[in-house]
XYZ file of C-alpha atoms in Angstrom:
460
model
C 139.189 102.477 104.902
C 139.589 105.775 106.715
C 137.091 107.286 109.140
C 135.651 109.641 106.547
C 134.955 106.786 104.137
C 133.139 104.826 106.839
C 130.529 107.596 107.038
C 129.922 108.048 103.322
C 127.102 106.521 101.319
C 125.717 106.737 97.786
C 121.950 106.701 97.286
C 120.410 105.776 93.938
C 117.128 107.651 93.454
C 116.141 111.128 94.630
C 112.474 110.312 95.099
C 110.686 110.367 98.425
C 112.657 107.657 100.216
C 116.019 108.653 98.772
C 115.563 112.284 99.800
C 114.392 111.393 103.311
C 117.234 108.934 103.925
C 119.725 111.504 102.629
C 118.372 114.042 105.109
C 118.497 111.656 108.061
C 122.111 110.669 107.393
C 123.431 114.090 106.356
C 122.055 115.581 109.555
C 124.215 113.066 111.436
C 127.347 114.222 109.633
C 127.454 111.599 106.901
C 128.738 112.383 103.444
C 125.739 111.586 101.251
C 125.616 111.601 97.452
C 122.273 111.085 95.727
C 122.069 110.196 92.022
C 118.801 110.649 90.112
C 118.082 109.784 86.468
C 115.565 112.600 86.008
C 116.202 116.309 86.085
C 115.834 118.485 89.175
C 112.066 118.966 89.673
C 112.738 122.221 91.497
C 114.059 123.693 88.232
C 111.955 122.112 85.511
C 108.840 120.808 87.190
C 108.081 117.375 88.501
C 108.754 114.567 85.996
C 107.555 111.737 88.159
C 104.790 110.789 85.799
C 101.334 109.756 86.881
C 100.855 108.657 90.444
C 97.987 107.659 92.625
C 97.796 110.363 95.275
C 99.729 109.546 98.379
C 98.083 108.966 101.743
C 100.293 110.141 104.595
C 99.607 108.313 107.868
C 101.141 108.378 111.343
C 104.019 106.075 110.396
C 105.084 108.428 107.643
C 104.638 111.510 109.790
C 106.706 109.917 112.563
C 109.529 109.353 110.080
C 109.251 112.918 108.790
C 109.518 114.223 112.350
C 112.876 112.476 112.701
C 114.104 114.726 109.884
C 112.235 117.836 111.127
C 110.261 117.670 107.877
C 106.719 117.220 109.176
C 105.796 120.900 109.482
C 106.934 121.740 105.947
C 105.107 118.743 104.487
C 101.847 119.277 106.349
C 101.330 122.744 104.848
C 100.497 120.926 101.570
C 98.322 118.134 103.014
C 94.536 117.756 102.924
C 92.885 115.893 105.785
C 90.781 112.812 105.009
C 88.482 111.724 107.859
C 87.346 108.515 106.230
C 85.928 106.795 103.191
C 82.995 108.527 101.522
C 81.224 105.574 99.947
C 79.119 106.347 96.855
C 76.618 103.527 96.348
C 75.178 102.606 92.974
C 71.860 104.283 93.831
C 73.576 107.618 94.470
C 73.646 107.568 98.280
C 76.754 108.684 100.175
C 78.006 107.423 103.522
C 81.103 108.554 105.403
C 82.900 105.647 107.098
C 85.361 107.244 109.500
C 88.875 105.875 109.715
C 89.139 106.615 113.429
C 87.101 107.778 116.376
C 87.489 111.528 115.731
C 89.644 114.078 113.911
C 92.693 113.008 115.903
C 92.675 109.805 113.817
C 92.793 110.821 110.160
C 95.061 110.422 107.152
C 96.342 113.107 104.802
C 96.278 113.361 101.026
C 99.429 114.825 99.530
C 100.769 115.414 96.030
C 103.855 113.326 95.276
C 105.617 116.073 93.336
C 105.156 118.726 96.024
C 106.343 116.315 98.695
C 109.389 115.302 96.656
C 110.451 118.927 96.169
C 110.068 119.655 99.894
C 112.213 116.659 100.827
C 114.884 117.486 98.233
C 115.210 120.983 99.675
C 115.596 119.560 103.168
C 118.192 117.015 102.011
C 120.268 119.715 100.360
C 119.975 121.977 103.389
C 121.215 119.094 105.544
C 124.326 118.817 103.393
C 123.524 116.008 100.944
C 124.922 116.380 97.415
C 122.243 115.875 94.749
C 123.244 114.795 91.221
C 120.508 114.902 88.562
C 120.413 113.473 85.035
C 122.441 110.504 86.237
C 120.968 107.120 85.314
C 122.672 104.130 86.882
C 123.899 101.911 84.059
C 126.324 99.347 85.441
C 127.944 98.523 88.774
C 131.285 96.826 89.383
C 130.680 95.634 92.930
C 134.163 94.172 93.307
C 135.919 97.383 92.281
C 133.405 99.623 94.038
C 132.628 101.648 90.893
C 129.199 102.683 89.567
C 128.765 103.934 86.006
C 126.123 106.577 85.257
C 124.742 107.928 81.971
C 123.411 111.423 81.266
C 120.683 110.689 78.728
C 120.670 114.283 77.482
C 124.031 113.821 75.752
C 124.946 110.163 76.421
C 127.799 111.364 78.618
C 129.128 108.834 81.100
C 130.456 109.231 84.629
C 132.122 106.585 86.770
C 132.134 107.144 90.531
C 133.670 105.179 93.350
C 131.395 104.119 96.182
C 131.652 102.673 99.638
C 128.045 101.387 99.761
C 125.045 101.838 97.495
C 121.449 102.238 98.656
C 118.714 101.524 96.129
C 115.842 103.958 96.651
C 114.976 103.996 92.962
C 111.534 102.451 92.985
C 109.861 99.332 91.687
C 111.880 99.379 88.454
C 115.121 99.766 90.413
C 118.294 99.923 88.312
C 120.364 99.029 91.356
C 118.253 95.916 91.978
C 118.842 94.871 88.369
C 122.595 95.375 88.820
C 122.537 93.389 92.067
C 120.643 90.576 90.330
C 123.422 90.366 87.750
C 125.860 89.872 90.614
C 123.840 87.444 92.745
C 120.354 85.924 92.914
C 118.090 87.985 95.168
C 115.143 85.603 94.734
C 113.065 88.154 92.862
C 109.396 87.380 92.216
C 106.734 89.742 90.866
C 103.026 88.971 91.112
C 100.796 91.122 88.923
C 97.338 91.843 90.248
C 95.399 91.268 87.044
C 93.909 94.743 87.459
C 95.255 98.088 86.263
C 94.275 101.719 86.721
C 93.578 104.942 84.822
C 93.961 108.399 86.288
C 91.407 111.148 85.692
C 90.799 114.498 87.361
C 88.025 116.460 89.043
C 88.810 120.186 88.594
C 88.026 122.952 91.111
C 84.536 124.413 91.288
C 83.749 127.666 89.487
C 84.348 129.585 92.724
C 87.765 127.952 93.165
C 86.675 125.536 95.888
C 86.235 121.767 95.973
C 83.406 120.260 93.929
C 82.751 117.479 96.482
C 83.525 116.887 100.151
C 87.266 117.573 100.456
C 88.035 115.827 103.748
C 87.404 112.279 102.592
C 88.716 109.562 100.308
C 85.817 108.989 97.926
C 85.064 105.422 96.798
C 82.591 104.163 94.228
C 82.680 100.370 94.948
C 81.239 98.145 92.248
C 82.262 94.567 93.056
C 85.223 93.542 90.884
C 86.104 97.147 90.071
C 85.935 100.594 91.631
C 86.680 104.279 91.310
C 88.330 106.455 93.965
C 89.082 110.169 94.322
C 91.603 111.877 96.615
C 91.717 115.629 97.289
C 94.630 117.901 96.403
C 95.521 121.201 98.035
C 94.864 123.044 94.734
C 91.174 122.025 95.149
C 91.271 119.276 92.537
C 90.737 115.554 93.029
C 92.874 112.838 91.515
C 90.432 110.181 90.313
C 91.628 106.613 89.804
C 89.549 103.948 88.071
C 90.571 100.341 88.767
C 89.431 97.665 86.313
C 90.358 94.043 85.563
C 92.759 93.697 82.657
C 90.764 90.948 80.970
C 87.057 90.508 80.430
C 85.191 88.015 82.608
C 83.843 84.870 80.970
C 80.312 86.279 80.939
C 81.475 89.800 79.930
C 79.291 91.109 82.735
C 81.931 93.418 84.187
C 83.940 96.100 82.394
C 87.664 95.622 81.856
C 90.505 97.290 80.035
C 89.917 94.724 77.313
C 86.390 96.055 76.746
C 86.699 99.731 77.755
C 89.219 100.934 75.190
C 88.319 104.457 74.109
C 87.232 107.679 75.714
C 83.739 107.012 74.384
C 83.754 103.592 76.039
C 84.826 105.231 79.290
C 81.975 107.740 79.113
C 79.483 104.931 78.551
C 80.934 103.090 81.578
C 80.594 106.145 83.801
C 77.063 106.846 82.545
C 76.089 103.311 83.559
C 78.072 102.688 86.771
C 79.289 106.061 88.096
C 76.597 108.536 86.996
C 77.120 110.891 89.966
C 80.851 111.089 89.223
C 80.494 111.753 85.505
C 79.516 115.455 85.737
C 82.552 116.050 87.962
C 85.071 114.923 85.295
C 84.646 117.257 82.299
C 87.786 116.018 80.512
C 86.985 112.324 80.951
C 87.520 111.316 77.338
C 90.704 113.362 76.926
C 92.164 112.073 80.211
C 91.325 108.518 79.214
C 92.959 108.797 75.810
C 96.041 110.581 77.178
C 96.840 108.380 80.212
C 97.877 104.780 79.555
C 96.826 102.149 82.104
C 99.117 101.792 85.113
C 100.120 98.290 86.172
C 99.649 96.961 89.702
C 102.011 94.376 91.131
C 103.674 93.105 94.291
C 107.447 92.612 94.332
C 108.990 89.992 96.606
C 112.708 89.458 97.237
C 114.382 86.791 99.343
C 117.350 89.089 99.951
C 117.615 92.866 100.083
C 121.383 93.348 100.312
C 124.814 92.202 99.139
C 127.105 92.170 102.189
C 128.269 95.768 102.837
C 128.181 96.883 99.226
C 124.491 97.421 98.459
C 121.051 97.412 100.033
C 117.509 98.096 98.781
C 114.605 99.815 100.501
C 111.093 101.036 99.766
C 109.549 100.002 96.448
C 112.937 98.814 95.174
C 112.774 96.059 97.807
C 109.065 95.455 98.304
C 106.738 97.275 95.894
C 103.096 96.775 96.810
C 99.648 97.567 95.478
C 98.337 100.945 96.714
C 95.138 99.860 98.422
C 96.181 100.419 102.009
C 97.863 103.733 101.283
C 100.987 102.486 103.065
C 103.652 102.229 100.364
C 105.196 105.604 101.128
C 104.688 105.226 104.877
C 106.421 101.843 104.801
C 109.313 103.256 102.758
C 109.712 106.122 105.236
C 109.848 103.592 108.083
C 112.558 101.794 106.102
C 114.568 105.018 105.955
C 114.420 105.524 109.720
C 115.325 101.884 110.395
C 118.255 101.881 107.966
C 119.592 105.199 109.254
C 119.370 103.909 112.819
C 121.320 100.766 111.966
C 123.980 102.652 110.030
C 124.463 105.219 112.778
C 124.496 102.703 115.628
C 127.023 100.176 114.300
C 130.195 100.622 112.241
C 129.974 97.243 110.484
C 128.094 98.143 107.294
C 127.254 94.526 106.383
C 125.857 93.908 109.864
C 123.812 97.106 109.630
C 122.306 96.048 106.298
C 121.585 92.552 107.600
C 119.913 93.849 110.756
C 117.856 96.307 108.698
C 116.629 93.504 106.417
C 115.821 91.223 109.355
C 113.788 93.989 111.011
C 111.916 95.287 107.995
C 111.375 92.308 105.664
C 108.650 90.581 107.779
C 106.880 93.915 108.169
C 107.045 94.681 104.460
C 105.584 91.263 103.669
C 102.779 91.869 106.176
C 101.712 95.199 104.684
C 101.990 93.766 101.173
C 99.473 91.087 102.193
C 97.195 93.606 103.914
C 97.262 95.899 100.864
C 96.028 93.053 98.657
C 93.293 92.220 101.182
C 92.207 95.848 101.327
C 91.533 95.968 97.587
C 88.813 93.365 97.953
C 87.389 95.270 100.925
C 87.349 98.613 99.107
C 85.835 97.458 95.835
C 83.445 94.787 97.104
C 82.687 95.050 100.831
C 82.366 98.646 102.024
C 78.669 98.676 101.111
C 77.974 95.068 102.147
C 75.561 94.620 105.121
C 77.687 91.876 106.745
C 80.785 94.046 106.498
C 78.981 97.077 107.922
C 77.715 95.047 110.894
C 81.240 93.785 111.538
C 82.540 97.368 111.485
C 79.799 98.355 113.916
C 80.793 95.509 116.233
C 84.458 96.443 115.834
C 83.730 99.958 117.133
C 81.687 98.566 120.012
C 84.470 96.179 121.032
C 86.972 99.019 120.834
C 84.880 100.834 123.447
C 84.315 97.718 125.597
C 87.971 96.641 125.505
C 90.093 99.771 125.046
C 93.707 98.946 124.271
C 92.898 95.275 123.787
C 90.572 95.236 120.768
C 92.135 97.818 118.440
C 90.583 98.054 114.954
C 92.712 96.814 112.090
C 92.830 100.179 110.368
C 93.889 101.923 113.575
C 96.778 99.513 114.121
C 98.068 100.000 110.583
C 97.406 103.697 110.183
C 97.441 105.464 113.543
C 99.992 103.370 115.462
C 103.679 102.545 115.088
C 103.555 98.864 116.058
C 105.240 96.528 113.516
C 103.071 95.748 110.508
C 103.601 92.050 111.195
C 102.056 92.394 114.659
C 99.130 94.369 113.247
C 98.583 91.644 110.658
C 98.587 88.826 113.244
C 96.174 90.632 115.548
C 93.933 91.593 112.627
C 93.546 87.940 111.656
C 92.479 87.074 115.216
C 90.074 89.990 115.391
C 88.577 89.201 111.991
C 87.711 85.693 113.163
C 86.093 87.099 116.306
C 84.003 89.543 114.271
C 82.927 86.967 111.677
C 82.004 84.360 114.306
C 80.070 86.859 116.423
C 78.016 88.284 113.523
C 77.322 85.085 111.580
C 73.560 84.805 111.021
C 72.851 88.091 112.819
C 71.429 91.339 111.492
C 72.158 93.807 114.311
C 74.196 94.317 117.461
C 71.078 93.568 119.489
C 71.477 89.912 118.508
C 75.135 89.630 119.552
C 76.065 87.170 122.314
C 78.097 89.705 124.286
C 79.268 87.260 126.954
C 80.755 84.984 124.308
C 82.404 87.750 122.275
C 83.821 89.452 125.390
C 85.285 86.132 126.514
C 86.851 85.586 123.099
C 88.493 89.021 123.193
C 89.878 88.509 126.711
C 91.173 85.045 125.891
C 92.765 85.764 122.506
C 94.040 89.355 122.719
C 96.552 90.939 125.073
C 96.610 94.672 125.799
C 98.394 96.327 122.895
C 101.191 98.789 123.618
C 102.222 101.111 120.798
C 105.830 101.255 119.649
C 107.889 104.289 120.582
């Protein structure tokens, strides 16, 4: 292998992670080729299909800064200060994510973000190849075969190493599985989603509060709405796939038509119904989206191939961290590739660093679904959140709220998960049988914090 070959890499997938990784490596002088099965969205519009709006948090922004992409991306982002909870009796309550507007997340449209990152990758020197679907891989010969589905034309290319950034349905992962067992396991949630839309107001503005993630929690199901920079909201309804034994709750088995959907909204989301004028048409047009968690025992095959992002660890969207986690993957993989010439060692070190963190955020995303749909309007939960804020003030740097650790800091997800479990036990024990902070045994809870939690230092 000559020196030029040792700094060449082939990325499968020109989505968010593929484009960011291409930028990071091309800026360091690597020869980067990116192959994408769809057409160029900059020429023919975004073909990514339906997507729950993306929540950009500090982890993702930190990764974007490494590629000098943050400024370009943030021109399209809408700030979300917290959850705007819509209770069944029509009341609204904003539950802030952080202490002030320095601790917020950002809603961003996947298509706009993808186009921005593709432009940056190309400017950095990456070669982008569209209408190229990965069909087969000969790992021993180092040859990947692609198909142009417009005319069934085929193209075989030689590769040094392949990176799978091609999402949950990864073609590269499938090819790797034909070569060796990666220990793949997929757990479906048992719930799916439908996407709807709130249009702009007559004056061109937002119809509801724009700087919030709106939630209509209803126990085993919920509706959410995220703002877009064109003054619309992407609305996502989450329902169980199957009806409950008592048929008390709606499900995709019982809500089948646009008329059924209207009846559901009239009963359970009456304040949202007037905001969605095309409810029936949206319902009939958009098939349900599946929700699942993908687990792999291995992410790479020696120096020949490695997976990242959803291709390695797809997760449910309820912590808004899928993209942020994938962007962290890109930074970690680029760092390993740049810092050591042994490609197999780089892939192995990347997997060892990121796999425990991916598994931690996968677990936290599943936990957050229950919180969002069933707990945000629960009195016990609200008292625990009140105590959490109080302990944050009493023990700054030591008691750091779960959401802050995941969303506003760069510490490993695995560390955030471990500390969150400790803090949850402290909160539950301290509030059990109590109705207000006035009843809290402050000496006991302060002692528990000091004994069980060290001062937390953020990652660089």
